[in-house]
Amino acid sequence: MQLQEKAKARKQTGTFLIEGKREIELAIKGNYEIETILFLPELVSEAEFSRLSQGIQRIEITKEVYQKLAYRDTTEGILAVAKTKSLRLEDLQLTENPLILIAEAPEKPGNIGALLRTADAAHLDAVIIANPKSDLYNPNIVRSSVGGLFTNQIATGSTDEIIGFLQQRNINFYCATLQNSTPYHTQNYTNPTALVVGTEATGLTAAWRDAATQNIIIPMQGEIDSMNVSVAAAILIFEAKRQRDFK
């Protein structure tokens, strides 16, 4: 099915495929519009199916069709075709004192999924992807986020657009980088704050480093000067949450 394999098809139709009961439930809870439920009757109980698909078009599929569509090794017998949401910065609904995660040009779906899971765990106001390298409705991101794609507010934009967005709203932004940095725990994240991380290979571009409220670094004592981006983001996010008393 092209919705699984082709970003162009997802963009043209404005739809994407969700696999799994929990993910579908989270998408519905996150106000995603479900167009169609696809189900394999021998794997889905009538009670579960009725609860998930109330008022939604249902299509029974064969085992052969299901196996072509499903990405997981373990099968649950249910998929959904859902409408994508707007990813515009202007559509974000932020609190008066937001805490935001920004990732510049993340490439690996697994890393994006892990960032979304961390953001959900911390109940961040939003996740913003700068200069995205992949379609956020890629099935690998949907899968690796374990539903975090549906529980977070998400937006995308260019680096310049996002920096302008933050500056217009007086949101301080702290950029994790090796250059001209101070230890992350010395900064105050109790005001409107965005934490910005880059790729493991090249880090953040100069535009972020030059415009930052402050560049920050996670001190490391080993031989390696970088860590997985989702791990680094989690350290920064939960320091900000600690300062805010997890409110």
XYZ file of C-alpha atoms in Angstrom:
247
model
C 0.000 0.000 0.000
C 1.427 3.345 -1.050
C 0.539 5.051 2.244
C 3.070 2.768 3.916
C 5.842 3.144 1.363
C 5.510 6.539 -0.306
C 5.761 9.941 1.394
C 4.403 11.458 -1.833
C 1.220 9.385 -1.553
C 0.736 10.451 2.070
C 1.202 14.092 1.124
C -1.107 13.931 -1.883
C -3.927 12.205 -0.018
C -3.364 13.856 3.361
C -3.641 10.444 4.968
C -1.383 7.875 6.597
C -1.590 4.410 8.094
C -1.656 3.579 11.810
C -0.982 0.068 13.062
C -1.982 -1.262 16.459
C -4.830 -0.890 18.946
C -3.035 1.379 21.404
C -1.754 3.677 18.651
C -5.214 3.972 17.122
C -6.727 4.740 20.523
C -4.101 7.451 21.139
C -4.708 8.932 17.690
C -8.449 9.154 18.371
C -7.742 10.689 21.792
C -5.388 13.152 20.079
C -8.233 14.271 17.775
C -6.901 12.655 14.626
C -9.669 11.951 12.164
C -9.874 8.248 11.334
C -11.269 7.590 7.861
C -11.242 3.810 7.745
C -10.517 0.844 9.986
C -8.966 -2.201 8.297
C -9.274 -5.422 10.264
C -8.472 -9.091 10.170
C -11.501 -10.756 11.781
C -9.657 -13.782 13.160
C -7.338 -11.545 15.228
C -9.705 -8.822 16.471
C -12.497 -9.523 18.918
C -15.910 -8.047 18.183
C -15.887 -6.133 21.496
C -12.522 -4.509 20.862
C -13.344 -3.750 17.268
C -16.689 -2.140 18.093
C -15.104 0.053 20.760
C -12.376 1.298 18.418
C -14.357 1.706 15.244
C -17.643 3.186 16.412
C -18.948 5.441 13.651
C -15.965 4.715 11.394
C -16.033 2.900 8.069
C -14.887 -0.711 8.481
C -13.224 -2.862 5.841
C -12.524 -6.535 6.395
C -9.232 -7.640 4.833
C -7.596 -10.990 4.226
C -4.533 -12.320 6.011
C -2.487 -11.874 2.841
C -3.451 -8.194 2.532
C -2.844 -7.599 6.221
C 0.646 -9.092 6.052
C 1.525 -6.757 3.191
C 0.350 -3.711 5.153
C 1.606 -4.537 8.640
C 5.093 -3.437 9.667
C 5.344 -5.249 12.986
C 6.528 -8.776 13.550
C 3.724 -9.288 16.058
C 0.271 -8.813 14.623
C -2.806 -7.314 16.233
C -5.058 -7.514 13.225
C -6.108 -3.878 13.035
C -4.963 -0.820 11.103
C -6.444 2.603 10.450
C -6.269 5.168 7.683
C -6.098 8.584 9.336
C -5.897 12.173 8.145
C -2.661 14.040 8.754
C -2.683 17.207 10.857
C -1.326 20.647 10.123
C 2.317 20.972 11.150
C 2.411 24.757 10.898
C 4.116 26.722 13.643
C 1.182 29.145 13.733
C -1.191 26.350 14.735
C 0.634 25.483 17.953
C -1.368 26.193 21.090
C 1.191 27.174 23.741
C 0.781 27.913 27.422
C 1.956 31.178 28.963
C 5.182 29.530 30.116
C 5.936 26.861 27.530
C 8.661 24.244 27.519
C 9.457 23.153 23.975
C 11.831 20.664 22.388
C 13.373 21.525 19.017
C 15.379 19.051 16.941
C 17.224 20.249 13.867
C 17.264 17.891 10.884
C 16.957 14.543 12.681
C 17.359 11.791 10.108
C 16.743 8.470 11.828
C 13.075 7.552 12.409
C 14.087 5.742 15.594
C 15.619 8.902 17.030
C 12.561 10.954 16.115
C 10.323 8.376 17.733
C 12.461 8.378 20.880
C 12.361 12.192 21.041
C 8.564 12.104 20.811
C 8.369 9.483 23.572
C 10.590 11.603 25.818
C 8.503 14.693 25.080
C 5.359 12.787 26.017
C 6.942 11.556 29.249
C 7.754 15.149 30.221
C 4.407 16.476 28.951
C 6.091 19.202 26.896
C 4.070 21.945 25.245
C 5.371 21.106 21.785
C 7.994 19.391 19.672
C 9.296 21.311 16.667
C 11.354 19.740 13.891
C 13.610 22.173 12.040
C 14.520 21.377 8.445
C 12.917 17.914 8.571
C 14.676 15.213 6.573
C 11.816 12.751 6.621
C 8.038 12.714 6.552
C 6.773 12.672 10.143
C 3.993 10.272 9.127
C 6.548 7.731 7.953
C 5.395 4.355 9.353
C 8.766 3.843 11.050
C 8.264 7.079 13.008
C 4.664 6.174 13.825
C 5.880 2.811 15.105
C 8.995 3.962 16.987
C 7.114 6.771 18.751
C 4.742 4.164 20.244
C 1.915 6.658 19.892
C 3.972 9.715 20.881
C 3.262 11.140 17.459
C -0.356 11.531 18.565
C 0.169 12.748 22.131
C 2.447 15.707 21.362
C 1.802 18.984 19.605
C 4.173 18.910 16.639
C 5.234 21.510 14.103
C 7.895 21.813 11.423
C 9.649 24.725 9.749
C 12.984 26.030 8.573
C 15.603 27.048 11.102
C 15.062 30.734 10.261
C 11.277 30.422 10.586
C 11.528 28.733 13.967
C 14.064 31.187 15.357
C 11.768 34.031 14.284
C 8.794 32.254 15.873
C 10.646 31.956 19.196
C 11.933 35.527 19.169
C 8.498 36.975 18.390
C 7.079 35.152 21.424
C 9.985 35.992 23.748
C 10.838 32.327 24.229
C 14.421 31.776 25.371
C 16.209 29.022 23.507
C 19.167 27.030 24.693
C 21.225 25.178 22.113
C 23.104 21.994 22.934
C 26.466 22.364 21.215
C 30.184 22.016 21.895
C 31.049 25.550 20.775
C 31.024 28.507 23.203
C 28.935 26.601 25.714
C 28.302 26.601 29.427
C 27.200 23.575 31.508
C 23.490 22.966 31.007
C 22.648 22.839 34.731
C 23.801 26.440 35.304
C 20.954 27.943 33.276
C 17.452 28.989 34.334
C 14.699 27.163 32.441
C 11.747 28.344 34.529
C 10.739 31.005 31.998
C 9.390 30.323 28.481
C 12.038 27.949 27.150
C 12.982 25.926 24.088
C 15.722 23.301 24.239
C 17.425 22.744 20.899
C 19.365 19.645 19.835
C 21.073 18.779 16.573
C 22.241 15.637 14.840
C 24.806 13.350 16.424
C 27.029 13.618 13.354
C 27.186 17.392 12.772
C 25.397 19.046 15.687
C 23.528 22.325 15.259
C 24.096 24.756 12.419
C 25.690 28.140 13.033
C 22.326 29.925 12.760
C 21.178 28.281 16.006
C 24.472 28.750 17.812
C 24.679 32.426 16.876
C 21.088 33.295 17.823
C 20.827 31.245 21.016
C 19.949 32.768 24.359
C 22.798 30.575 25.573
C 24.684 27.612 24.161
C 24.798 24.746 26.625
C 26.770 21.543 27.006
C 26.345 18.307 28.928
C 29.734 17.695 30.571
C 31.093 14.240 29.716
C 33.992 12.439 31.346
C 34.629 9.673 28.826
C 36.550 9.566 25.560
C 33.486 10.154 23.372
C 32.221 13.720 22.986
C 28.679 12.941 21.873
C 25.696 10.840 22.911
C 22.454 9.746 21.330
C 20.302 12.783 20.590
C 17.275 11.428 22.445
C 19.397 10.755 25.551
C 20.854 14.262 25.442
C 17.392 15.754 24.984
C 16.058 13.773 27.945
C 18.818 15.073 30.228
C 18.069 18.677 29.268
C 14.303 18.294 29.423
C 14.225 16.741 32.864
C 16.613 19.337 34.264
C 14.120 21.959 33.075
C 11.294 19.944 34.618
C 13.234 19.650 37.888
C 13.650 23.429 38.010
C 9.939 23.815 37.395
C 9.205 21.306 40.195
C 7.579 19.005 37.640
C 4.531 21.270 37.486
